[in-house]
C-alpha positions as a printed Julia matrix, in Angstrom:
625×3 Matrix{Float64}:
 -67.36  46.29   96.49
 -68.29  42.59   96.38
 -65.43  40.69   94.75
 -67.76  37.94   93.51
 -68.43  38.23   89.77
 -72.09  38.65   88.84
 -73.49  36.01   86.46
 -73.72  37.1    82.82
 -77.11  38.23   81.58
 -78.85  36.48   78.69
 -77.96  39.43   76.46
 -74.26  39.15   77.4
 -74.25  35.4    76.81
 -75.86  35.84   73.39
 -73.39  38.56   72.44
 -70.44  36.44   73.57
 -71.71  33.41   71.65
 -72.38  35.43   68.51
 -68.92  36.99   68.43
 -67.16  33.72   69.28
 -68.65  32.18   66.12
 -67.37  34.95   63.85
 -64.36  34.36   61.64
 -62.77  35.73   58.47
 -65.05  33.63   56.29
 -67.2   35.34   53.67
 -70.36  34.5    55.59
 -68.99  36.01   58.82
 -67.82  39.15   57.05
 -71.28  39.56   55.55
 -72.79  39.17   59.01
 -70.48  41.85   60.41
 -71.4   44.23   57.6
 -75.11  43.62   58.26
 -74.7   44.69   61.89
 -74.83  48.34   60.82
 -78.63  48.33   61.04
 -78.56  47.63   64.79
 -79.13  50.38   67.4
 -75.88  52.25   68.14
 -75.53  51.05   71.74
 -75.82  47.37   70.75
 -73.6   47.9    67.73
 -70.89  49.44   69.92
 -71.08  46.47   72.32
 -70.6   43.99   69.47
 -67.78  46.0    67.92
 -66.0   46.09   71.26
 -66.32  42.31   71.61
 -64.98  41.92   68.06
 -62.04  44.19   68.91
 -60.93  41.65   71.49
 -60.39  39.07   68.71
 -57.08  39.89   67.04
 -57.95  38.0    63.86
 -61.01  40.22   63.26
 -59.42  43.6    63.97
 -58.73  44.31   60.29
 -62.41  43.75   59.54
 -63.35  46.05   62.41
 -60.98  48.65   60.98
 -62.99  48.7    57.77
 -66.27  48.97   59.66
 -65.19  51.83   61.9
 -63.49  53.68   59.03
 -66.86  53.99   57.33
 -68.08  57.53   58.02
 -71.74  56.52   58.04
 -71.15  53.9    60.72
 -68.9   56.15   62.76
 -71.34  59.07   62.59
 -74.09  56.8    63.89
 -72.01  55.72   66.88
 -70.68  59.17   67.73
 -74.14  60.53   68.57
 -74.51  58.32   71.64
 -72.42  58.92   74.75
 -72.52  55.33   75.97
 -71.33  54.13   72.57
 -68.4   56.57   72.63
 -66.8   54.79   75.6
 -66.85  51.5    73.72
 -65.48  53.26   70.65
 -62.49  54.46   72.65
 -61.71  50.91   73.73
 -62.13  49.7    70.16
 -59.59  52.3    69.08
 -57.19  51.12   71.77
 -57.45  47.53   70.54
 -56.88  48.51   66.91
 -53.92  50.73   67.8
 -52.44  47.86   69.82
 -52.64  45.74   66.64
 -50.86  48.59   64.79
 -53.91  49.23   62.6
 -54.27  52.84   61.36
 -57.81  53.55   62.5
 -57.1   57.18   63.37
 -55.4   58.09   60.11
 -58.0   56.14   58.1
 -60.91  58.01   59.65
 -59.17  61.35   59.28
 -58.35  60.73   55.62
 -61.86  59.49   54.88
 -63.4   62.66   56.27
 -60.94  65.05   54.59
 -61.33  63.24   51.25
 -65.09  63.31   51.61
 -65.17  67.04   52.23
 -62.9   67.56   49.23
 -65.13  65.35   47.12
 -68.23  67.29   48.11
 -66.52  70.49   46.93
 -67.76  72.51   49.88
 -64.68  74.69   49.45
 -65.9   75.97   46.1
 -68.84  78.31   46.31
 -71.6   77.6    43.85
 -70.31  74.17   42.83
 -72.63  71.2    42.69
 -72.16  68.68   45.46
 -71.78  65.0    44.71
 -72.58  61.79   46.46
 -71.05  58.35   46.38
 -71.76  54.98   47.86
 -68.53  55.18   49.85
 -69.69  58.19   51.87
 -72.79  59.21   53.83
 -75.6   59.44   51.34
 -77.52  62.66   50.79
 -80.64  62.9    48.65
 -79.95  66.29   47.06
 -83.48  66.36   45.6
 -85.14  66.27   49.01
 -82.53  67.83   51.27
 -81.29  71.33   50.59
 -77.63  71.98   49.96
 -77.35  73.98   53.15
 -78.77  71.14   55.21
 -76.36  68.68   53.63
 -73.49  71.0    54.43
 -74.67  71.36   58.04
 -74.73  67.6    58.43
 -71.2   67.27   57.07
 -70.01  70.07   59.35
 -71.71  68.44   62.33
 -69.97  65.14   61.57
 -66.63  66.94   61.35
 -67.18  68.72   64.65
 -68.07  65.45   66.37
 -65.18  63.55   64.81
 -62.66  66.29   65.56
 -63.8   66.49   69.18
 -63.76  62.72   69.59
 -60.2   62.56   68.29
 -58.94  65.37   70.52
 -60.58  63.92   73.62
 -59.0   60.57   72.74
 -55.54  62.14   72.56
 -55.19  62.18   68.76
 -54.6   65.91   68.6
 -52.81  66.25   65.26
 -55.59  64.35   63.49
 -58.23  66.36   65.34
 -56.6   69.58   64.15
 -56.62  68.32   60.56
 -60.31  67.45   60.69
 -61.39  70.66   62.44
 -59.28  72.81   60.12
 -61.17  71.33   57.18
 -64.48  71.95   58.92
 -63.44  75.56   59.43
 -62.69  75.89   55.7
 -66.19  74.67   54.9
 -67.87  77.0    57.38
 -65.89  80.02   56.2
 -66.68  79.25   52.56
 -70.38  79.91   53.0
 -71.53  82.64   50.62
 -72.07  86.15   52.03
 -75.86  86.0    51.76
 -75.86  82.93   54.04
 -73.52  84.39   56.67
 -76.2   84.72   59.32
 -75.83  84.48   63.09
 -76.37  80.73   63.06
 -73.43  80.19   60.72
 -71.24  82.56   62.73
 -72.07  80.58   65.88
 -71.08  77.38   64.07
 -67.77  78.99   63.17
 -67.24  79.98   66.81
 -68.03  76.42   67.89
 -65.49  75.04   65.43
 -62.87  77.58   66.5
 -63.16  76.73   70.2
 -62.79  73.01   69.49
 -59.8   73.73   67.27
 -58.24  75.96   69.92
 -58.48  73.16   72.49
 -56.56  70.78   70.23
 -53.95  73.37   69.19
 -53.28  74.54   72.75
 -52.96  71.01   74.13
 -50.69  70.04   71.22
 -48.5   73.1    71.91
 -49.08  74.67   68.47
 -49.05  78.12   70.0
 -48.65  80.21   66.87
 -51.63  78.55   65.2
 -53.52  78.73   68.49
 -52.87  82.46   68.73
 -54.4   82.94   65.28
 -57.44  80.92   66.35
 -57.73  82.89   69.61
 -57.71  86.21   67.74
 -60.36  84.94   65.34
 -62.54  83.97   68.32
 -62.23  87.38   69.96
 -63.06  89.12   66.7
 -66.13  86.95   66.1
 -67.37  87.4    69.68
 -67.26  91.16   69.14
 -69.04  90.77   65.8
 -71.84  88.53   67.05
 -72.17  90.06   70.53
 -72.11  88.1    73.79
 -75.89  88.48   74.21
 -76.41  86.52   70.98
 -74.12  83.63   71.93
 -75.61  80.72   73.94
 -74.2   80.61   77.46
 -72.77  77.11   77.02
 -70.88  78.12   73.87
 -69.7   81.37   75.44
 -68.44  79.44   78.48
 -66.58  77.03   76.19
 -65.01  79.9    74.25
 -63.72  81.55   77.42
 -62.64  78.14   78.74
 -60.47  77.31   75.74
 -58.88  80.76   75.78
 -57.98  80.12   79.42
 -56.53  76.73   78.44
 -54.31  78.44   75.84
 -52.95  81.02   78.26
 -52.4   78.33   80.9
 -50.41  76.23   78.43
 -48.31  79.31   77.65
 -47.77  79.94   81.38
 -49.52  83.31   81.17
 -51.35  82.69   84.41
 -52.97  86.1    84.97
 -54.72  85.86   81.61
 -55.62  82.21   82.18
 -57.22  83.09   85.51
 -59.09  86.04   83.98
 -60.64  83.97   81.19
 -61.47  81.02   83.46
 -63.42  83.34   85.77
 -65.32  84.71   82.78
 -66.17  81.12   81.85
 -67.29  80.41   85.41
 -69.77  83.28   85.38
 -71.58  81.59   82.47
 -72.12  78.12   83.95
 -74.23  78.84   87.03
 -77.47  78.3    85.1
 -79.14  74.89   85.29
 -79.4   74.38   81.52
 -75.65  74.28   80.87
 -74.43  70.79   79.81
 -72.7   68.91   82.61
 -69.52  68.37   80.59
 -69.12  72.11   80.02
 -69.69  72.82   83.72
 -67.12  70.23   84.8
 -64.51  71.41   82.28
 -64.94  75.01   83.44
 -64.68  74.01   87.11
 -61.48  72.07   86.46
 -59.81  74.81   84.44
 -60.8   77.53   86.91
 -59.44  75.38   89.75
 -56.09  74.95   87.95
 -55.93  78.68   87.31
 -56.56  79.33   91.0
 -53.81  76.88   91.95
 -51.13  78.65   89.91
 -52.34  81.98   91.31
 -51.98  80.4    94.79
 -55.68  80.9    95.57
 -55.84  77.5    97.2
 -59.12  77.83   99.1
 -60.96  78.84   95.96
 -59.24  76.03   94.04
 -60.35  73.57   96.72
 -63.98  74.67   96.37
 -63.96  74.3    92.59
 -62.04  71.02   92.38
 -64.24  69.45   95.07
 -67.38  70.4    93.12
 -65.86  69.13   89.87
 -64.91  65.77   91.39
 -68.34  65.36   92.98
 -70.19  66.11   89.74
 -67.88  63.95   87.63
 -68.17  60.96   89.95
 -71.97  61.25   90.17
 -72.53  61.75   86.44
 -69.88  59.58   84.79
 -68.83  57.11   87.47
 -65.28  56.26   88.53
 -64.12  54.44   85.39
 -64.75  57.18   82.83
 -62.14  59.26   81.03
 -63.74  62.44   82.4
 -63.22  61.19   85.96
 -59.57  60.47   85.13
 -59.26  64.04   83.8
 -60.67  65.36   87.06
 -58.25  63.19   89.05
 -55.26  64.58   87.14
 -56.31  68.12   87.99
 -56.96  67.1    91.59
 -53.48  65.57   91.74
 -52.08  68.87   90.46
 -53.92  70.71   93.24
 -52.7   68.28   95.92
 -49.1   68.49   94.75
 -49.21  72.27   94.94
 -50.64  72.33   98.47
 -47.9   69.98   99.66
 -50.14  66.9    99.97
 -47.54  64.95   98.05
 -48.36  61.35   98.95
 -52.05  61.95   98.32
 -51.13  63.47   94.98
 -49.15  60.37   94.0
 -52.09  58.12   94.88
 -54.5   60.23   92.81
 -52.15  60.31   89.81
 -51.79  56.52   90.01
 -55.57  56.07   89.9
 -55.88  58.46   86.96
 -53.15  56.61   85.03
 -54.83  53.27   85.65
 -58.16  54.55   84.28
 -56.56  56.18   81.23
 -54.54  53.09   80.39
 -57.63  50.91   80.7
 -59.56  53.13   78.27
 -56.92  54.24   75.77
 -54.34  51.47   75.94
 -50.61  52.07   76.28
 -49.82  53.85   72.99
 -51.71  57.08   73.6
 -50.67  60.67   74.2
 -53.03  61.11   77.16
 -51.5   58.06   78.82
 -48.02  59.47   78.19
 -48.98  62.73   79.92
 -50.39  60.8    82.88
 -47.1   58.86   83.17
 -45.2   62.17   83.18
 -47.44  63.73   85.84
 -47.04  60.69   88.07
 -43.27  60.61   87.5
 -42.91  64.2    88.63
 -45.06  63.65   91.74
 -42.96  60.59   92.61
 -39.79  62.63   92.07
 -41.04  65.24   94.54
 -42.09  62.6    97.08
 -38.82  60.69   96.91
 -36.57  63.77   96.78
 -35.3   63.2   100.3
 -35.22  59.38  100.11
 -33.33  59.03   96.82
 -35.56  56.14   95.67
 -36.2   57.27   92.11
 -36.58  53.94   90.32
 -40.37  54.09   89.99
 -40.32  57.75   88.96
 -37.69  56.99   86.34
 -39.7   54.06   84.97
 -42.79  56.21   84.53
 -41.0   59.11   82.85
 -39.25  56.72   80.47
 -42.63  55.17   79.65
 -43.91  58.66   78.89
 -40.96  59.45   76.63
 -41.14  56.12   74.79
 -44.84  56.66   74.02
 -44.31  60.24   72.87
 -41.42  59.27   70.6
 -43.93  57.23   68.6
 -46.56  59.96   68.47
 -44.94  63.4    68.22
 -41.92  64.93   66.43
 -38.56  64.75   68.19
 -38.53  68.52   68.81
 -42.05  68.68   70.22
 -42.67  70.62   73.43
 -44.62  67.77   74.98
 -41.65  65.46   74.56
 -39.34  68.18   75.89
 -41.49  68.47   79.0
 -41.15  64.75   79.72
 -37.41  64.93   79.09
 -37.17  67.8    81.6
 -38.65  65.55   84.28
 -36.22  62.79   83.3
 -33.34  65.27   83.57
 -34.38  66.21   87.12
 -34.49  62.55   88.11
 -31.15  61.71   86.47
 -29.5   64.57   88.33
 -30.65  63.22   91.68
 -29.62  59.68   90.77
 -26.2   61.0    89.78
 -25.79  62.81   93.1
 -26.76  59.68   95.01
 -24.25  57.63   93.01
 -21.6   60.24   93.72
 -22.23  60.01   97.46
 -22.05  56.21   97.29
 -18.8   56.38   95.27
 -20.28  53.98   92.71
 -17.89  54.47   89.79
 -18.05  57.3    87.3
 -21.67  56.75   86.29
 -22.64  60.04   87.88
 -20.64  62.05   85.32
 -22.47  60.42   82.42
 -25.82  60.94   84.12
 -25.1   64.62   84.74
 -24.1   65.09   81.11
 -27.34  63.43   79.98
 -29.26  65.7    82.3
 -27.49  68.79   80.92
 -28.29  67.78   77.35
 -31.97  67.28   78.19
 -32.23  70.58   80.09
 -30.55  72.55   77.31
 -32.81  70.99   74.7
 -35.89  71.87   76.75
 -34.63  75.43   77.23
 -34.06  75.93   73.5
 -37.57  74.74   72.67
 -39.05  76.94   75.4
 -37.22  80.0    74.09
 -38.48  79.25   70.6
 -42.08  78.72   71.73
 -42.45  81.28   74.55
 -39.5   83.63   74.42
 -37.24  84.71   77.27
 -39.85  86.34   79.52
 -41.96  83.3    80.39
 -42.4   81.17   83.49
 -41.52  77.96   81.66
 -38.32  79.48   80.33
 -37.45  80.69   83.83
 -38.0   77.17   85.19
 -35.55  75.79   82.65
 -32.95  78.38   83.7
 -33.5   77.34   87.31
 -33.13  73.66   86.45
 -29.85  74.37   84.69
 -28.73  76.38   87.71
 -29.27  73.43   90.02
 -27.55  71.09   87.57
 -24.5   73.33   87.22
 -24.32  73.47   91.01
 -24.17  69.67   91.02
 -21.48  69.79   88.31
 -19.39  72.29   90.34
 -19.9   75.03   87.72
 -20.8   77.54   90.4
 -20.54  80.8    88.43
 -22.72  79.37   85.67
 -25.17  78.14   88.3
 -25.33  81.6    89.88
 -26.15  83.24   86.54
 -28.89  80.73   85.8
 -30.53  81.16   89.22
 -30.36  84.95   89.02
 -31.94  84.94   85.58
 -34.72  82.62   86.8
 -35.43  84.82   89.83
 -35.64  87.99   87.77
 -38.03  86.54   85.17
 -40.26  84.92   87.79
 -40.36  88.06   89.94
 -41.21  90.28   86.97
 -44.01  87.96   85.88
 -45.4   86.59   89.14
 -44.5   89.11   91.83
 -42.03  88.93   94.68
 -44.02  86.52   96.86
 -44.91  83.75   94.43
 -44.03  80.13   95.17
 -41.87  79.89   92.05
 -39.87  82.92   93.16
 -39.34  81.41   96.61
 -38.19  78.16   95.04
 -35.51  79.87   92.93
 -34.41  82.06   95.83
 -33.93  78.95   97.97
 -31.82  77.33   95.26
 -29.56  80.38   94.98
 -29.27  80.48   98.78
 -28.12  76.86   98.75
 -25.48  77.67   96.14
 -24.13  80.6    98.16
 -24.27  78.65  101.42
 -22.7   75.31  100.55
 -20.47  76.12   97.57
 -19.58  79.8    97.21
 -19.19  80.67  100.9
 -21.36  83.79  100.55
 -23.06  83.21  103.88
 -24.5   86.67  104.47
 -26.1   86.69  101.02
 -27.37  83.16  101.69
 -28.91  84.22  105.0
 -30.94  87.01  103.37
 -32.16  84.68  100.64
 -33.14  81.9   103.06
 -35.15  84.35  105.17
 -36.95  85.6   102.06
 -37.71  82.04  100.91
 -39.04  81.15  104.38
 -41.26  84.23  104.4
 -42.81  83.21  101.06
 -43.35  79.6   102.17
 -45.01  80.65  105.45
 -47.31  83.05  103.6
 -48.43  80.43  101.11
 -48.32  77.11  102.93
 -48.07  77.64  106.67
 -45.53  76.42  109.21
 -45.67  72.69  108.38
 -44.74  73.06  104.69
 -42.27  70.36  103.61
 -39.97  72.76  101.75
 -39.18  74.67  104.93
 -36.88  71.88  106.05
 -34.23  72.77  103.46
 -34.32  76.47  104.34
 -34.12  75.83  108.1
 -31.26  73.4   107.63
 -29.55  75.9   105.36
 -29.83  78.68  107.95
 -28.4   76.41  110.64
 -25.42  75.79  108.37
 -25.08  79.53  107.68
 -25.04  80.43  111.38
 -22.67  77.58  112.19
 -20.29  78.89  109.51
 -20.62  82.44  110.85
 -20.15  81.19  114.45
 -23.45  82.82  115.41
 -24.41  80.44  118.2
 -27.61  82.23  119.26
 -29.08  82.15  115.77
 -27.92  78.59  115.25
 -29.76  77.45  118.4
 -32.84  79.52  117.47
 -33.23  77.87  114.06
 -32.35  74.45  115.43
 -35.36  74.81  117.75
 -37.52  76.03  114.84
 -36.43  72.99  112.84
 -37.36  70.69  115.74
 -40.78  72.36  115.96
 -41.23  71.92  112.22
 -40.51  68.17  112.55
 -43.23  67.85  115.19
 -45.72  69.66  112.96
 -44.85  67.41  110.03
 -45.27  64.32  112.2
 -48.71  65.53  113.28
 -49.68  65.92  109.63
 -48.27  62.52  108.72
 -50.23  60.94  111.57
 -53.47  62.04  109.95
 -54.27  65.54  111.16
 -56.33  66.68  108.21
 -57.84  70.07  107.52
 -60.58  70.41  104.93
 -61.47  73.81  103.58
 -64.83  73.09  102.05
 -67.38  70.34  102.53
 -70.08  70.19   99.87
 -73.45  68.5   100.09
 -74.2   65.99   97.37
 -77.0   68.26   96.12
 -74.92  71.46   96.1
 -75.82  73.51   93.02
 -73.53  75.4    90.69
 -75.33  78.58   91.66
 -74.31  78.0    95.3
 -70.71  77.21   94.33
 -70.29  80.25   92.09
 -71.89  82.48   94.73
 -69.48  81.15   97.37
 -66.56  81.5    94.98
 -67.19  85.16   94.22
 -67.75  85.85   97.91
 -64.28  84.4    98.51
 -62.92  86.62   95.74
 -64.16  89.69   97.6
 -62.6   88.62  100.91
 -59.1   89.75  101.95
 -56.5   87.3   100.66
 -55.36  84.81  103.3
 -54.14  81.74  101.53
 -52.04  80.03  104.23
 -53.28  76.48  104.2
 -53.25  73.26  106.18
 -52.81  70.33  103.88
 -54.12  66.8   103.72
 -51.99  63.92  104.87
 -48.69  63.74  103.06
């Protein structure tokens, strides 16, 4: 891209001059209020310019808190991007734009008395005007519901999930309060639309009990209305959000099942691009956790291509796609590439939403974990620690102290602190390592308690927490406690995921390490290492990074058992592995799927389901790591 800055257009110069002359004078405030009559796209441009002037942000708060103005801007996609940046500026100035808008809408709905069947609606100058003589009551209600759906969706996509849930819950009350003689298919479809938007916010905000209620309501309504009577785009969204819920709850079989059902409904050309992209991304993530990497590659490649072509590379939707791509790369052992992708996604999100935003906090956490994985062998965890602490500091301002999202970030911090403590111990740098290990234990235990409360014992997330505690207790020389934690993690993961899942192999490798280096159970360690290696070779091939620890472990086992032949055999295997890793690091790339720029969804879904019918062979060659 040419680094030279293009000269400003006449329109841009006029806009800049106009805003620079605004102040807090009565005349200026009257001018700002009069802007409401402008077309939405121009209005959004001016509001964004105003948001960059700190002394006018309070005035902008009043403008954007007006439901009539906000409803006007929400209907235009290009205006929405400017709105997001306006929000970021107001939040930076500690102005309560989100809570103001939410309260205005909830109060308005209460004022209109939509909750009371048969009551007369009212109007007021402070709210969107309705001429009840010329517009029927049902039309007025539809308009208010439509505003609520748009506002609730805007808030959830901007990371303000609690406020989105409040708005959408009120919309749902209105829709469900429609009298029986008006409960036609159209109104039932509106209720389904509201429910799927609400489910998205609840699942992403980890309100799983409420989300389960919403999910059950969706399933019941789908049966009542019939899938043939539900538009394909809405049906795809319903299945999509159900998949999102099960993914968040680590119920990966169900998540995969519902994502595939969503995928079958988006092959048609008339499905909105956003729905198609969201379905592709969710189906790709579901494939990743099921270790169907080739299918995941097909879907994520199509999603990235469509997102880049439709929205460009500075849009929040592109950042969303990058986060899911980073997740894919991390899981196929392309760790360095994953870090680079996560960094780009964080940069875009921060530019759009500002620093004090839940979506930015999640992006910091994702990047921190990828950096932790990349630097695991180097011990250079400073950058990873900085990002996870940024994530935690943001979340502390936005969610309750016992929230699962905050617990997730603290889990990553605990992993990093443990490694820092071990490095300090090796360097003999005082007693700092004991304090760090204790901090790590506290964070892991807190995360485990919240996981047990939210998911129960038999859940992948709970098993991961047991495994994390197992590794920590190993570092703290609490070997019997470590053994119990690892065994519990292995049993839960095996019962849920099967004997050859990556997560199972990971926990088996950790228990092998405990037996090998600390408990002198070398024969048990040998069997576990061989099992872990078998799983890694099945899933990732013979250049997988995690194989190093298992090969090294086996060499130590055979050295301890004085089995020279086996020691030499696995020493040679380890040398071969190093060569393979070097070849990968030098740029030997393998790409599963190359898509033309004009590839259609019909072609992608056809290819996907052909791959589903093929015998499973998911050993992969990764990108450069």
